[in-house]
């Protein structure tokens, strides 16, 4: 039996394993309950009494040497694994191409930068809102069409919880919690229940601006709009203001810019008129100020809002706004040079 033990001992000393699976197979072969060493232990009872002491020492030596060899091989695999821990096998193959900012992100940043130079700071708010901040505080009548389910995605009633239809809700939240002067710009995603087409979608992005202080006038609004148009499009851009109606501003206006694409000769954007509508604006209605806890006899202000998709369409001449949300890399790669 001692000869058999010595043969196994020589075999163990030369054990090799190429991977963890082979190592486990070796462990099972020698150290498991039905392994080679366990079988020798079972035969130990048949050894003559005068040889048990010597044979037992050889068996213990074999078991200890086998366990040490298995541990040594295992430690080698653990070290290799530690060295390669920083390799993520789920990543795409190298080299990894650098991406680009989305065109809407590019235009949003440009708009925010322009108003930032006028002293506006960025304010953000929740996309899931309540009726007060989206409608009631902004002077919407109870029967206003915007409250209809055809326009708004309601999540629940009593109380009304909905997906915001404009970022004006951010303005009301700021006015409720901040004393004038207030000069903020509110970018964000909004939702409306509309049929999806090349010119409309059920979600889009807005940037709204609010300025509230003492002695703010319509002339201040006009100068801010003219500065924005020239910075956003070109120095020779002209603007015009047309009377309009919004529940939260009075007086209200739509702003058009001169079409720099065709010069009024005719294109899908101006349709031959030479003007393109880009935003709505006006002086903040006194009721809105009072609803938010601001004294309308002391303070006044202006507000304006525009769709980022609309500005991006004009800037990059994109004729189908659905392309902004389709994630087609062939479309997105066209904006790499704009970063």
XYZ file of C-alpha atoms in Angstrom:
339
model
C 0.000 0.000 0.000
C 2.936 2.305 0.695
C 4.064 1.860 -2.918
C 0.601 2.881 -4.129
C 0.650 5.938 -1.881
C 4.077 6.983 -3.193
C 2.889 6.586 -6.780
C -0.093 8.873 -6.074
C 2.206 11.339 -4.289
C 4.432 11.614 -7.410
C 1.297 12.001 -9.537
C -0.018 14.794 -7.324
C 3.264 16.710 -7.404
C 2.996 16.943 -11.224
C -0.654 17.984 -11.385
C -1.532 20.766 -13.885
C -4.778 22.480 -14.798
C -5.442 24.824 -17.718
C -8.574 26.341 -16.223
C -10.872 26.305 -13.215
C -12.974 23.477 -14.651
C -9.966 21.159 -14.950
C -8.883 22.074 -11.419
C -12.284 21.151 -10.026
C -12.100 17.815 -11.826
C -8.746 17.108 -10.149
C -10.106 17.990 -6.736
C -13.000 15.603 -7.212
C -10.664 12.846 -8.457
C -8.367 12.974 -5.408
C -10.199 14.653 -2.509
C -13.910 13.892 -2.907
C -15.689 11.197 -0.841
C -15.235 8.725 -3.688
C -11.797 10.014 -4.710
C -8.464 8.187 -4.740
C -7.446 9.244 -1.221
C -10.825 8.286 0.269
C -10.494 4.817 -1.280
C -7.072 4.395 0.334
C -8.545 5.495 3.668
C -11.184 2.781 3.319
C -8.440 0.171 2.666
C -6.518 1.360 5.741
C -8.588 -0.933 7.959
C -7.071 -3.948 6.172
C -3.480 -2.927 6.965
C -1.647 -5.097 9.483
C -1.539 -3.661 12.975
C 2.229 -3.358 13.049
C 2.165 -1.283 9.801
C -0.740 1.069 10.617
C 1.476 3.775 12.157
C 3.782 4.002 9.128
C 0.999 3.722 6.540
C -1.081 6.316 8.388
C 1.787 8.820 8.233
C 2.121 8.274 4.475
C -1.639 8.737 4.006
C -1.644 12.018 5.919
C 1.351 13.208 3.895
C -0.474 12.367 0.643
C -3.681 14.114 1.701
C -1.813 17.221 2.864
C 0.308 17.386 -0.311
C -2.785 16.978 -2.510
C -4.677 19.741 -0.698
C -1.666 22.071 -0.925
C -1.290 21.408 -4.663
C -4.959 22.106 -5.326
C -4.742 25.349 -3.334
C -1.604 26.399 -5.206
C -3.246 25.911 -8.595
C -6.388 27.711 -7.419
C -4.360 30.700 -6.199
C -2.796 30.980 -9.645
C -6.218 31.241 -11.274
C -7.399 33.817 -8.697
C -4.394 36.036 -9.446
C -5.109 35.929 -13.176
C -8.740 36.854 -12.529
C -7.692 39.799 -10.342
C -5.410 41.184 -13.043
C -8.236 41.086 -15.620
C -11.019 42.443 -13.391
C -11.013 45.757 -15.290
C -11.997 44.073 -18.567
C -15.727 44.254 -19.273
C -16.516 41.343 -21.586
C -19.989 42.784 -22.304
C -18.587 45.902 -23.987
C -18.559 46.336 -27.727
C -15.360 45.513 -29.566
C -12.606 48.110 -29.636
C -12.112 50.735 -30.918
C -15.197 52.467 -29.488
C -16.440 55.316 -31.656
C -17.144 58.602 -29.911
C -20.740 59.729 -30.161
C -22.242 63.187 -30.525
C -24.792 65.304 -28.712
C -28.367 65.042 -29.908
C -29.422 67.998 -32.092
C -32.124 68.953 -29.576
C -29.505 68.995 -26.815
C -27.262 71.180 -28.961
C -30.026 73.728 -29.579
C -31.248 73.663 -25.975
C -27.751 74.436 -24.756
C -27.405 77.265 -27.265
C -30.725 78.806 -26.192
C -29.794 78.550 -22.522
C -26.385 80.092 -23.205
C -27.948 83.066 -24.999
C -30.372 83.794 -22.162
C -27.589 83.107 -19.689
C -25.761 86.099 -21.134
C -28.866 88.154 -20.286
C -28.669 87.052 -16.652
C -31.185 84.186 -16.729
C -30.556 81.100 -14.600
C -31.898 77.611 -15.336
C -34.850 76.267 -13.315
C -36.313 72.765 -13.558
C -39.411 71.013 -12.235
C -41.301 67.684 -12.312
C -42.828 66.292 -15.501
C -45.695 64.729 -13.513
C -47.651 67.701 -12.193
C -50.896 68.744 -10.550
C -53.714 70.867 -11.949
C -52.812 73.919 -9.886
C -49.308 74.394 -11.258
C -50.174 73.478 -14.869
C -53.532 75.249 -15.245
C -55.261 76.964 -12.334
C -52.365 79.133 -11.137
C -51.784 80.227 -14.734
C -55.271 81.730 -15.097
C -56.809 78.864 -17.126
C -60.587 78.880 -16.866
C -62.326 75.691 -15.714
C -63.730 75.127 -19.220
C -60.495 75.916 -21.090
C -59.949 73.429 -23.981
C -56.456 72.557 -22.696
C -58.098 70.790 -19.755
C -59.860 68.393 -22.123
C -58.620 64.809 -22.285
C -57.978 65.278 -26.018
C -55.091 67.632 -25.193
C -53.742 66.459 -21.842
C -52.543 63.115 -20.542
C -54.295 62.786 -17.166
C -52.912 60.164 -14.781
C -55.743 60.447 -12.251
C -58.657 62.665 -11.206
C -59.662 64.025 -7.786
C -57.083 65.348 -7.412
C -55.996 65.886 -10.996
C -52.514 64.562 -11.708
C -51.188 64.858 -15.247
C -48.170 65.001 -17.513
C -47.285 68.687 -17.842
C -48.345 70.293 -21.119
C -45.827 73.138 -20.821
C -42.897 74.141 -18.642
C -44.867 77.135 -17.321
C -45.497 74.961 -14.258
C -41.830 75.478 -13.364
C -42.398 79.248 -13.443
C -45.282 79.035 -10.966
C -43.257 76.847 -8.609
C -40.390 79.346 -8.647
C -42.712 82.339 -8.117
C -44.327 80.582 -5.140
C -40.991 80.029 -3.425
C -38.809 82.959 -4.486
C -39.114 86.678 -3.974
C -38.610 88.947 -7.031
C -36.481 89.779 -8.850
C -36.860 86.506 -10.752
C -35.051 85.845 -14.000
C -35.238 82.166 -15.013
C -35.279 79.973 -18.097
C -37.106 76.621 -17.925
C -36.099 73.893 -20.407
C -37.772 70.479 -20.343
C -39.934 67.812 -21.939
C -43.705 68.260 -22.164
C -46.607 66.051 -23.277
C -49.784 66.599 -25.261
C -52.291 64.138 -26.642
C -51.803 64.815 -30.354
C -51.651 62.670 -33.474
C -48.036 61.967 -34.430
C -46.992 63.382 -37.800
C -44.062 65.149 -39.431
C -45.049 68.368 -37.638
C -46.496 67.130 -34.304
C -45.747 64.563 -31.620
C -47.219 63.449 -28.304
C -44.093 64.699 -26.538
C -41.713 67.515 -27.361
C -39.350 69.945 -25.644
C -39.845 73.543 -24.587
C -37.809 76.409 -23.262
C -39.697 79.121 -21.388
C -38.339 82.286 -19.839
C -39.686 84.458 -17.031
C -38.568 87.859 -15.781
C -40.347 89.465 -12.821
C -39.168 92.688 -11.202
C -40.240 96.257 -10.618
C -40.993 98.340 -13.723
C -40.587 95.509 -16.272
C -42.140 96.636 -19.575
C -43.052 95.266 -22.987
C -40.056 97.179 -24.356
C -37.786 95.016 -22.176
C -39.426 91.923 -23.645
C -38.960 93.137 -27.210
C -35.272 93.882 -26.689
C -34.682 90.447 -25.170
C -36.448 88.789 -28.103
C -34.468 90.767 -30.670
C -31.200 89.885 -28.948
C -32.158 86.202 -28.881
C -33.142 86.108 -32.573
C -29.923 87.739 -33.728
C -27.753 85.511 -31.548
C -29.605 82.323 -32.436
C -29.938 82.765 -36.187
C -27.927 85.662 -37.676
C -27.158 89.329 -37.090
C -29.463 90.439 -39.919
C -32.507 88.559 -38.533
C -35.605 90.725 -38.132
C -38.530 90.102 -35.808
C -42.174 91.086 -35.763
C -44.769 90.749 -33.009
C -48.401 89.917 -33.768
C -51.186 90.283 -31.176
C -52.334 86.946 -29.780
C -53.994 85.424 -26.716
C -52.667 83.318 -23.845
C -54.469 82.901 -20.499
C -51.332 83.688 -18.502
C -50.112 86.838 -20.317
C -51.735 90.175 -21.176
C -50.974 91.672 -23.608
C -49.792 88.623 -25.563
C -48.015 88.221 -28.891
C -46.653 85.691 -31.358
C -43.153 86.409 -32.587
C -42.028 85.799 -36.169
C -38.510 85.999 -37.549
C -37.519 86.837 -41.093
C -36.863 83.697 -43.112
C -33.130 83.438 -43.724
C -33.537 80.194 -45.654
C -35.223 81.515 -48.783
C -35.462 85.246 -48.158
C -39.209 85.159 -48.713
C -39.043 83.464 -52.101
C -40.812 80.377 -50.843
C -39.800 77.383 -48.711
C -41.585 74.821 -46.485
C -40.814 76.934 -43.421
C -42.164 80.370 -44.411
C -44.429 79.229 -47.290
C -43.497 82.278 -49.323
C -44.458 84.856 -46.679
C -40.878 85.629 -45.663
C -41.751 85.155 -41.953
C -41.608 82.142 -39.650
C -43.397 81.947 -36.291
C -41.090 80.673 -33.524
C -42.555 81.567 -30.105
C -45.294 83.083 -27.988
C -44.767 85.791 -25.391
C -46.368 88.556 -23.374
C -46.550 90.424 -20.084
C -47.384 88.188 -17.119
C -51.073 88.504 -16.244
C -51.559 90.180 -12.824
C -53.792 87.266 -11.779
C -50.891 84.861 -12.242
C -48.640 87.007 -10.046
C -51.302 87.210 -7.324
C -51.947 83.432 -7.504
C -48.258 82.885 -6.777
C -48.149 85.332 -3.891
C -46.517 88.268 -5.737
C -47.999 91.761 -5.424
C -49.002 92.753 -8.964
C -49.228 96.415 -7.960
C -45.511 96.440 -7.165
C -44.101 93.926 -9.628
C -44.580 93.177 -13.305
C -42.924 90.739 -15.656
C -42.750 89.102 -19.051
C -42.767 85.476 -20.141
C -41.990 83.698 -23.388
C -41.935 80.116 -24.569
C -40.733 78.219 -27.622
C -40.510 74.636 -28.857
C -36.932 73.390 -29.120
C -37.898 71.142 -32.028
C -39.208 74.208 -33.877
C -35.951 76.104 -33.438
C -33.913 73.026 -34.388
C -36.011 72.551 -37.532
C -35.209 76.092 -38.621
C -31.544 76.036 -37.641
C -30.723 72.720 -39.320
C -33.613 72.624 -41.838
C -35.060 69.344 -40.558
C -38.453 68.862 -42.184
C -39.764 65.922 -40.104
C -39.593 66.233 -36.307
C -40.203 62.493 -35.867
C -36.554 62.031 -36.810
C -35.533 63.549 -33.480
C -36.932 60.573 -31.527
C -36.275 57.666 -33.924
C -32.612 57.265 -32.852
C -31.467 56.647 -36.415
C -27.678 56.958 -36.225
C -27.520 57.971 -39.893
C -29.491 61.093 -38.966
C -27.666 61.776 -35.702
C -24.186 61.502 -37.253
C -24.944 64.551 -39.379
C -24.574 66.702 -36.268
C -21.094 65.573 -35.229
C -19.471 68.755 -36.545
C -21.935 70.894 -34.550
C -20.522 69.755 -31.171
